[in-house]
mmCIF file of C-alpha atoms in Angstrom:
data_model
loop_
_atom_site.group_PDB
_atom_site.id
_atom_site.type_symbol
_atom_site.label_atom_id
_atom_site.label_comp_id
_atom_site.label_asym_id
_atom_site.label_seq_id
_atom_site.Cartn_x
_atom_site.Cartn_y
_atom_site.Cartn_z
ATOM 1 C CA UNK A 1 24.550 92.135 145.449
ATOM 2 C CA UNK A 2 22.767 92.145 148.420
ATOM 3 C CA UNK A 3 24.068 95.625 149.942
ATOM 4 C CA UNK A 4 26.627 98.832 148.625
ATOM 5 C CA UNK A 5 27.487 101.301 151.037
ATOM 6 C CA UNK A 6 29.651 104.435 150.203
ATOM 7 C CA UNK A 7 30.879 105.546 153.540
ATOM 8 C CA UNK A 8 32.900 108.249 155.027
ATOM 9 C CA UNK A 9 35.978 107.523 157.579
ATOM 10 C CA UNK A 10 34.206 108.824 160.240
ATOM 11 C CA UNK A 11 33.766 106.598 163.552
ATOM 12 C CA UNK A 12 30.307 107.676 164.156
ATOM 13 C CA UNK A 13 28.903 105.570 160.976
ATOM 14 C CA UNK A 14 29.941 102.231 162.435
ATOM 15 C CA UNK A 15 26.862 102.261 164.680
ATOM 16 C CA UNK A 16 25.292 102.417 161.437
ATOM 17 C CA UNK A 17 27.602 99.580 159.666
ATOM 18 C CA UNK A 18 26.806 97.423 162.372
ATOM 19 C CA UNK A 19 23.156 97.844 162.230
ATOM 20 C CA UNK A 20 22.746 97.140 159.139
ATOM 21 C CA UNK A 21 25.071 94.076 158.756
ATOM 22 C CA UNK A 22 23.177 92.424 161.959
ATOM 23 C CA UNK A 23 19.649 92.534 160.313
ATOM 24 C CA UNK A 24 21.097 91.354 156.932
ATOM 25 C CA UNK A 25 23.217 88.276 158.439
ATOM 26 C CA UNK A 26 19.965 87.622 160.611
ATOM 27 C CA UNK A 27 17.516 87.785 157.597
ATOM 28 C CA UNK A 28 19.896 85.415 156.107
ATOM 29 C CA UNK A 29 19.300 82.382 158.797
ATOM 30 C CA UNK A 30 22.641 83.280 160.366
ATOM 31 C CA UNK A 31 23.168 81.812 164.044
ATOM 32 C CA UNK A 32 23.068 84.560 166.243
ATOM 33 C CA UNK A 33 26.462 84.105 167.002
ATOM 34 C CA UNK A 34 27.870 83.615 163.515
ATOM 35 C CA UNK A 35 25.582 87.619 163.477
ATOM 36 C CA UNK A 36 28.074 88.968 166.704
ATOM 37 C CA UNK A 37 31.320 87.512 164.328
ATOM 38 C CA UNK A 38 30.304 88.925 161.147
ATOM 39 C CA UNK A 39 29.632 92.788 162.744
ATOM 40 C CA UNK A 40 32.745 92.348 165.073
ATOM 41 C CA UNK A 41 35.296 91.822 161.927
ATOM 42 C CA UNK A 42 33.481 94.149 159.586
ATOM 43 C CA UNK A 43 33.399 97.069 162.408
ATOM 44 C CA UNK A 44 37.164 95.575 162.939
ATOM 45 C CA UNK A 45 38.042 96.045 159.510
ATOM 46 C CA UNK A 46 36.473 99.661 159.331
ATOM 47 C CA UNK A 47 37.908 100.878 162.553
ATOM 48 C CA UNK A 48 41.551 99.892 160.860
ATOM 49 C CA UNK A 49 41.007 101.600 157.447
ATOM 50 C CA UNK A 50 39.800 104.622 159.609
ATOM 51 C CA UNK A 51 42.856 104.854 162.256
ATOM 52 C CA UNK A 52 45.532 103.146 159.998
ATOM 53 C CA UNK A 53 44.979 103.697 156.495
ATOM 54 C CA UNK A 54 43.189 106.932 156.942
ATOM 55 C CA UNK A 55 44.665 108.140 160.306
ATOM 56 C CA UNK A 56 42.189 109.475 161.666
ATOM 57 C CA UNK A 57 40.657 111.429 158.750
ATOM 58 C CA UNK A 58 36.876 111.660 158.760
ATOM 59 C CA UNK A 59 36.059 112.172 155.155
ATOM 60 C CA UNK A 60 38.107 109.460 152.920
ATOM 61 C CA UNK A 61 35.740 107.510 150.733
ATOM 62 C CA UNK A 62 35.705 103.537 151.978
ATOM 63 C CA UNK A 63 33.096 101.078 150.047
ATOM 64 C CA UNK A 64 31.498 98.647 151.565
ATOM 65 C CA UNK A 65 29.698 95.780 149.343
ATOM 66 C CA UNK A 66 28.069 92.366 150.500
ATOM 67 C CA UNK A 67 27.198 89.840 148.721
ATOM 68 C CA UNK A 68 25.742 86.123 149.097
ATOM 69 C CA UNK A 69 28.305 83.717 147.664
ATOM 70 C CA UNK A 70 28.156 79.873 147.019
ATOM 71 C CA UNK A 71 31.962 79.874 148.177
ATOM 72 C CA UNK A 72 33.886 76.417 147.136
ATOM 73 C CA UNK A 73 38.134 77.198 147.975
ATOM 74 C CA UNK A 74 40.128 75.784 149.565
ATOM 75 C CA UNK A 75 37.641 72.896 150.620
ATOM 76 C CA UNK A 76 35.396 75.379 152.412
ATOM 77 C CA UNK A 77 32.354 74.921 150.700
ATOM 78 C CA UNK A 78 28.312 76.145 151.156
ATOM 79 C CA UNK A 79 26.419 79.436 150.833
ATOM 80 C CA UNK A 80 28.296 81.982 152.309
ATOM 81 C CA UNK A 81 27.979 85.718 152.785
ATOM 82 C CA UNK A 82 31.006 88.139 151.227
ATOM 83 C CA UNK A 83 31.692 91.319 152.180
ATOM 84 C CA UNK A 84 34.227 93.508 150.601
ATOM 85 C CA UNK A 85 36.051 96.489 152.222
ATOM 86 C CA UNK A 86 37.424 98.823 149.539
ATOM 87 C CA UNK A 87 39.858 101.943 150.526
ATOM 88 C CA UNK A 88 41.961 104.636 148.615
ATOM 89 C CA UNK A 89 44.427 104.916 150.962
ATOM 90 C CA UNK A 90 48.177 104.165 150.469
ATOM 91 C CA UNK A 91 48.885 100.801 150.014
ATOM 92 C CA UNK A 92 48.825 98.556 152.940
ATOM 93 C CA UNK A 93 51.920 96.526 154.076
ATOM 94 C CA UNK A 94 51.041 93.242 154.007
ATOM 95 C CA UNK A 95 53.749 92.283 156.734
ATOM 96 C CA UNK A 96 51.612 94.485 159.450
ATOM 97 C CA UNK A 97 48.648 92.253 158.780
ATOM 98 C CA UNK A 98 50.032 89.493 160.651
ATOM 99 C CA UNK A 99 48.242 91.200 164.284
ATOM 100 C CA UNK A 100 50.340 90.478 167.538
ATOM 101 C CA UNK A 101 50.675 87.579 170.104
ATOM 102 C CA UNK A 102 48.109 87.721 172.523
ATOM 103 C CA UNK A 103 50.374 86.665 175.867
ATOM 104 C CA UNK A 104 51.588 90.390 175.456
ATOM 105 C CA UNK A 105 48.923 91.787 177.592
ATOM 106 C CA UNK A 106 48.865 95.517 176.082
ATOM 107 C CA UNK A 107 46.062 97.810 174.762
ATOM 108 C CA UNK A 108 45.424 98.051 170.816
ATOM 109 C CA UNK A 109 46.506 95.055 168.112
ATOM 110 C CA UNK A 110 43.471 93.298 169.122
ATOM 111 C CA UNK A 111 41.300 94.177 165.551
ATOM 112 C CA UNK A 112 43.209 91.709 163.445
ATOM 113 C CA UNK A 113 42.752 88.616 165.810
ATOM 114 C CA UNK A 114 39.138 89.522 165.852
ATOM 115 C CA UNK A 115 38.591 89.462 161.771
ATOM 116 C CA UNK A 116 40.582 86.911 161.681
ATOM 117 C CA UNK A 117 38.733 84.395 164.804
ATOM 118 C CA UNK A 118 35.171 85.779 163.387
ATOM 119 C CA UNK A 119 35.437 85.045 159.246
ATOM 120 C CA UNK A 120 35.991 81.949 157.506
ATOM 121 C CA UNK A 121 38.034 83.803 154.901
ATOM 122 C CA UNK A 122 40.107 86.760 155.075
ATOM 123 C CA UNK A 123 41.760 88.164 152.201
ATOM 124 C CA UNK A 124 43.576 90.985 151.309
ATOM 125 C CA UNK A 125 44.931 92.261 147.825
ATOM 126 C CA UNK A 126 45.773 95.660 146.558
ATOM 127 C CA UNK A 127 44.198 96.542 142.998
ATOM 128 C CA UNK A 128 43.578 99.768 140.871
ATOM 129 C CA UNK A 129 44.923 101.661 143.362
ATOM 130 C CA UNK A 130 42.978 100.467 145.980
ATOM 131 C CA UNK A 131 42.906 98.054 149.056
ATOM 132 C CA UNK A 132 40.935 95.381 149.065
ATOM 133 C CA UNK A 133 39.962 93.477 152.000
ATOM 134 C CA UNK A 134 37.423 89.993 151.320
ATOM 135 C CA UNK A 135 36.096 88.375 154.253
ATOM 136 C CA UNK A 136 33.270 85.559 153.927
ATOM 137 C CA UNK A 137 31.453 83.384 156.905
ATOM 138 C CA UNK A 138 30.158 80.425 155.395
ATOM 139 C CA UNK A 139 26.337 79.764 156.322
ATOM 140 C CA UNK A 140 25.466 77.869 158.909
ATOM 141 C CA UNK A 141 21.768 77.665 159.717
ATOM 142 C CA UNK A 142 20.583 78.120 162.620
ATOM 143 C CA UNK A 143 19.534 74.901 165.051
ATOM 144 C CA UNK A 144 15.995 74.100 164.752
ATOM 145 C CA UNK A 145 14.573 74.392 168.438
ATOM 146 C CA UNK A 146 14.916 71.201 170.494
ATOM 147 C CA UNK A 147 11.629 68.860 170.622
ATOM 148 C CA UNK A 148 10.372 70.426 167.268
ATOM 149 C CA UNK B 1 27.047 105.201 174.428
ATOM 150 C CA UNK B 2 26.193 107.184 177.826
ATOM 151 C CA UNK B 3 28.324 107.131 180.657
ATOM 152 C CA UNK B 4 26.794 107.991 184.396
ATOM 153 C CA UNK B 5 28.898 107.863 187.463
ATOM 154 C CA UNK B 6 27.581 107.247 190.849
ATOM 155 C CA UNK B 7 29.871 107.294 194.293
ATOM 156 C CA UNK B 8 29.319 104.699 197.049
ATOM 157 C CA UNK B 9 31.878 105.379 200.023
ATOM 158 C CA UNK B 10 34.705 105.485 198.015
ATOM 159 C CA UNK B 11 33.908 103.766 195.445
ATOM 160 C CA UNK B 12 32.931 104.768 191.827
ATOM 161 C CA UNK B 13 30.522 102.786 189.743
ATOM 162 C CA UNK B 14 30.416 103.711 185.957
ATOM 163 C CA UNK B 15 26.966 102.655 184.846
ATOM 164 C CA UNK B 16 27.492 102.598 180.996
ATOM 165 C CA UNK B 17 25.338 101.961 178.105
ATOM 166 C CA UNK B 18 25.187 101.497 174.219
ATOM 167 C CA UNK B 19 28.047 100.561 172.210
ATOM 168 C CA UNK B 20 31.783 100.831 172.823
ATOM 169 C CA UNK B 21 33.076 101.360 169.886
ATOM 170 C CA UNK B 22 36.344 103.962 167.974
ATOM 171 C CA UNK B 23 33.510 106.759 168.143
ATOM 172 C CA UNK B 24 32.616 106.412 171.808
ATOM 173 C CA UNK B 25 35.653 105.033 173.823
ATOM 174 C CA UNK B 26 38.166 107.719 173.905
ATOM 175 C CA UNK B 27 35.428 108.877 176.441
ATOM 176 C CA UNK B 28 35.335 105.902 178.603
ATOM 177 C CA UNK B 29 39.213 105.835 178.273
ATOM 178 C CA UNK B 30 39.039 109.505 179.715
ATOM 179 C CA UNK B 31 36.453 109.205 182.308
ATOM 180 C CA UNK B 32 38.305 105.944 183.791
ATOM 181 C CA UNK B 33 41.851 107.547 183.745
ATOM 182 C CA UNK B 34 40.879 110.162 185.514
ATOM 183 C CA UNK B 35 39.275 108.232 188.390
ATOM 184 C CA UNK B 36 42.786 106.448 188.972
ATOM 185 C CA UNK B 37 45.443 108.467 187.644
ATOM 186 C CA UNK B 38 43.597 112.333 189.053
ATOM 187 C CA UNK B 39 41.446 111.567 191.867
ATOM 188 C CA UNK B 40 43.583 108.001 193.226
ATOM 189 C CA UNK B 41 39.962 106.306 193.562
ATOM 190 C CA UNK B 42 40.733 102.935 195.378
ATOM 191 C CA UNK B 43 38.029 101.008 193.366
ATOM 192 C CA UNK B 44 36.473 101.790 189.916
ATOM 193 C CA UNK B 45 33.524 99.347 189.464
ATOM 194 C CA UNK B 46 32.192 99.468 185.016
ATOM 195 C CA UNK B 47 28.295 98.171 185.594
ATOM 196 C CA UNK B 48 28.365 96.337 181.285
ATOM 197 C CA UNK B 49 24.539 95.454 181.849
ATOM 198 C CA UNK B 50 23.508 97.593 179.278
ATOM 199 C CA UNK B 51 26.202 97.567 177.151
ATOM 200 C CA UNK B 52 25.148 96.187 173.226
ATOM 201 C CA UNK B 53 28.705 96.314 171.870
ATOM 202 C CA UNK B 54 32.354 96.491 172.311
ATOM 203 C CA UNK B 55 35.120 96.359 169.868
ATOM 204 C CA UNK B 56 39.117 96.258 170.127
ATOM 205 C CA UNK B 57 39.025 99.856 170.931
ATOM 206 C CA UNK B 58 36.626 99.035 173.699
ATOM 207 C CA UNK B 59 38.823 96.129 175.355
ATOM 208 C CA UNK B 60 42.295 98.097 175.228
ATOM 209 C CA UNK B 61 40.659 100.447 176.991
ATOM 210 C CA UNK B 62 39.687 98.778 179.803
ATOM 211 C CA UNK B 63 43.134 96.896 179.470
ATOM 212 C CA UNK B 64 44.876 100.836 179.878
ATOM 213 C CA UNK B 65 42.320 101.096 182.853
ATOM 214 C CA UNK B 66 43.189 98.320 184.362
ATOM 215 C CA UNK B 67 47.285 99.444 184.061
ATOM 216 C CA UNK B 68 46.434 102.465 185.268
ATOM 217 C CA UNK B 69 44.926 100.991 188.274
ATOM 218 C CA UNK B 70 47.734 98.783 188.942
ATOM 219 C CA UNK B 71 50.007 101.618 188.877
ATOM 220 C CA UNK B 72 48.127 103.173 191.643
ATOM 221 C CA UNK B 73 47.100 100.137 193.896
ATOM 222 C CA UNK B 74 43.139 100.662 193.179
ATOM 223 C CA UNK B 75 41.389 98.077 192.165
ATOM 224 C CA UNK B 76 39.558 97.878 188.454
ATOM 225 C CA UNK B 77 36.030 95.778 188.344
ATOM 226 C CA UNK B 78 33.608 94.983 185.777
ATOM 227 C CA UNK B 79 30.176 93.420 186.033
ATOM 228 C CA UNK B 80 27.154 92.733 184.156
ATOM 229 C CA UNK B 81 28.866 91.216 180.990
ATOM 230 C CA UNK B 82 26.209 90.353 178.712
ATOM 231 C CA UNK B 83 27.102 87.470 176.132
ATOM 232 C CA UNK B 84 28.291 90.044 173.194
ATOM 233 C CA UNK B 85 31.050 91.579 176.080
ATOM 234 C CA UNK B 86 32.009 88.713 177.060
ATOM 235 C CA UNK B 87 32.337 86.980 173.637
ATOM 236 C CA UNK B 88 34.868 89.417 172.554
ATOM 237 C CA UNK B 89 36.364 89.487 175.759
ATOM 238 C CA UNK B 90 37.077 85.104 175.633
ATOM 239 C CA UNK B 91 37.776 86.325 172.304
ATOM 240 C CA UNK B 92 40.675 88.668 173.114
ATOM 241 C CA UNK B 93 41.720 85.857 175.963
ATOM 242 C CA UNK B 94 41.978 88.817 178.239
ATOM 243 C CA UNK B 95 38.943 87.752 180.738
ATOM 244 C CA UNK B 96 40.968 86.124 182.936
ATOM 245 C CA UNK B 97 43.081 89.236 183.820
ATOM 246 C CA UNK B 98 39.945 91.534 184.749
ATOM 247 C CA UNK B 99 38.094 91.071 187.888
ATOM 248 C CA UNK B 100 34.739 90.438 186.868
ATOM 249 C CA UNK B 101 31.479 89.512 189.239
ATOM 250 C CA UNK B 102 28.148 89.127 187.922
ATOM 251 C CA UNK B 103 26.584 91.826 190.036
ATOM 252 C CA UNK B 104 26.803 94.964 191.287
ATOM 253 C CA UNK B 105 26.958 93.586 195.423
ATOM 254 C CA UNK B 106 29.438 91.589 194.388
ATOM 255 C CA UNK B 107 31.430 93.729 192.745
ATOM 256 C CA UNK B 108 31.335 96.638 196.024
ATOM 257 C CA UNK B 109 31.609 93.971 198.553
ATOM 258 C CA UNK B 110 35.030 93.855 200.120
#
């Protein structure tokens, strides 16, 4: 375990989220733009616990724990980092994970694509009570400067 | 995330900066709306320079901006985007429906 966060629902801890995530995935050798991905679908994921599952209440309990992972499914295979989203709110229909077509030019929806374009895995599952969401980004180091 | 507003002719530039995130763009979302839908402002220029972060919440707000300007026959222009903006912005495969310049003369010339 690298990292456990207990959080709150409230918007104003992303910042915090996201901080944290972006010096872990760096510290980690992640390209700086597999960094952007990771803390664009976890602050994705958040933001939907915290307007959907939530609705807008501040002080629902969400855990946050990340992990590094030799992932082998599915013929993805490598060190990898794992983060999993954990929420007590009602359970989540899985048909309303499926995010919207992007031709409809339209505010909101946009949060799934996001997770979905920046992870490698995305997973959801309901258990003891709880959702679940798994996401992993396989590790890809970073390109050794050119000429060294 | 801080918003300023300046007023050139009649133009108003937005010089924003920080993140755009659930927390902070219901204010941006206000602060735009307003210019189009209250005061009928022909052109509404966002200066992104300075701008770390932006998430979904971020980008359908500037997508109800940008309806709301089209509603009113103003016109709705961003400039600045560093690479994180316009990641998620390719990302969302809504860049091509914004009017986006890479600087601020650009964006206020005619």
């Amino acid at each position: 375990m690298l990292l456990r966060m207990e959080l709150q629902s409230d918007p104003e801890m992303l910042c915090a989220v996201r901080g944290a995530l972006a010096h872990l995935a760096e510290r980690l050798g992640f390209p700086d733009e597999d960094c952007r991905a990771i803390v664009l679908a976890v602050d994705e994921a958040l933001t939907n616990i915290i307007r959907h599952t939530y609705r807008g209440h501040t002080e629902s309990p969400i855990q946050a724990e990340v992990r590094r992972i030799t992932l082998d499914e599915d013929g993805l295979r490598g060190d990898a980092l794992e983060i999993v989203l954990q929420d007590e709110g009602p359970a989540v229909d899985p048909e309303k994970l499926c995010g919207r077509a992007l031709e409809d030019v339209r505010p909101g929806g946009l949060g799934l694509h996001f997770i979905r374009q920046s992870m490698d895995r995305v997973e959801f599952r309901r258990r003891n009570d709880r959702n679940q969401l798994r996401l992993v980004k396989l590790l890809r180091k970073k390109e050794p400067p050119k000429g060294s | 995330m801080q918003i300023v507003a300046r007023h050139l002719d009649k133009i108003t530039i937005f010089d924003i900066s920080g993140d755009i995130d659930l927390a902070t763009s219901p204010q941006l979302r206000k602060a735009v709306l307003r210019e189009f839908k209250e005061l009928r402002t022909p052109r509404v220029v966002l200066n992104l320079k300075t701008v770390r972060y932006i998430d979904s919440s971020g980008v359908a707000s500037l997508v109800e901006a940008l309806k709301a300007s089209r509603d009113v026959g103003s016109r709705f222009v961003l400039f600045g985007l560093n690479t994180t903006v316009r990641e998620v912005l390719q990302l969302s495969k809504l860049v091509k429906i914004f009017e986006i310049y890479e600087n601020e003369d650009q964006a206020v010339a005619v």
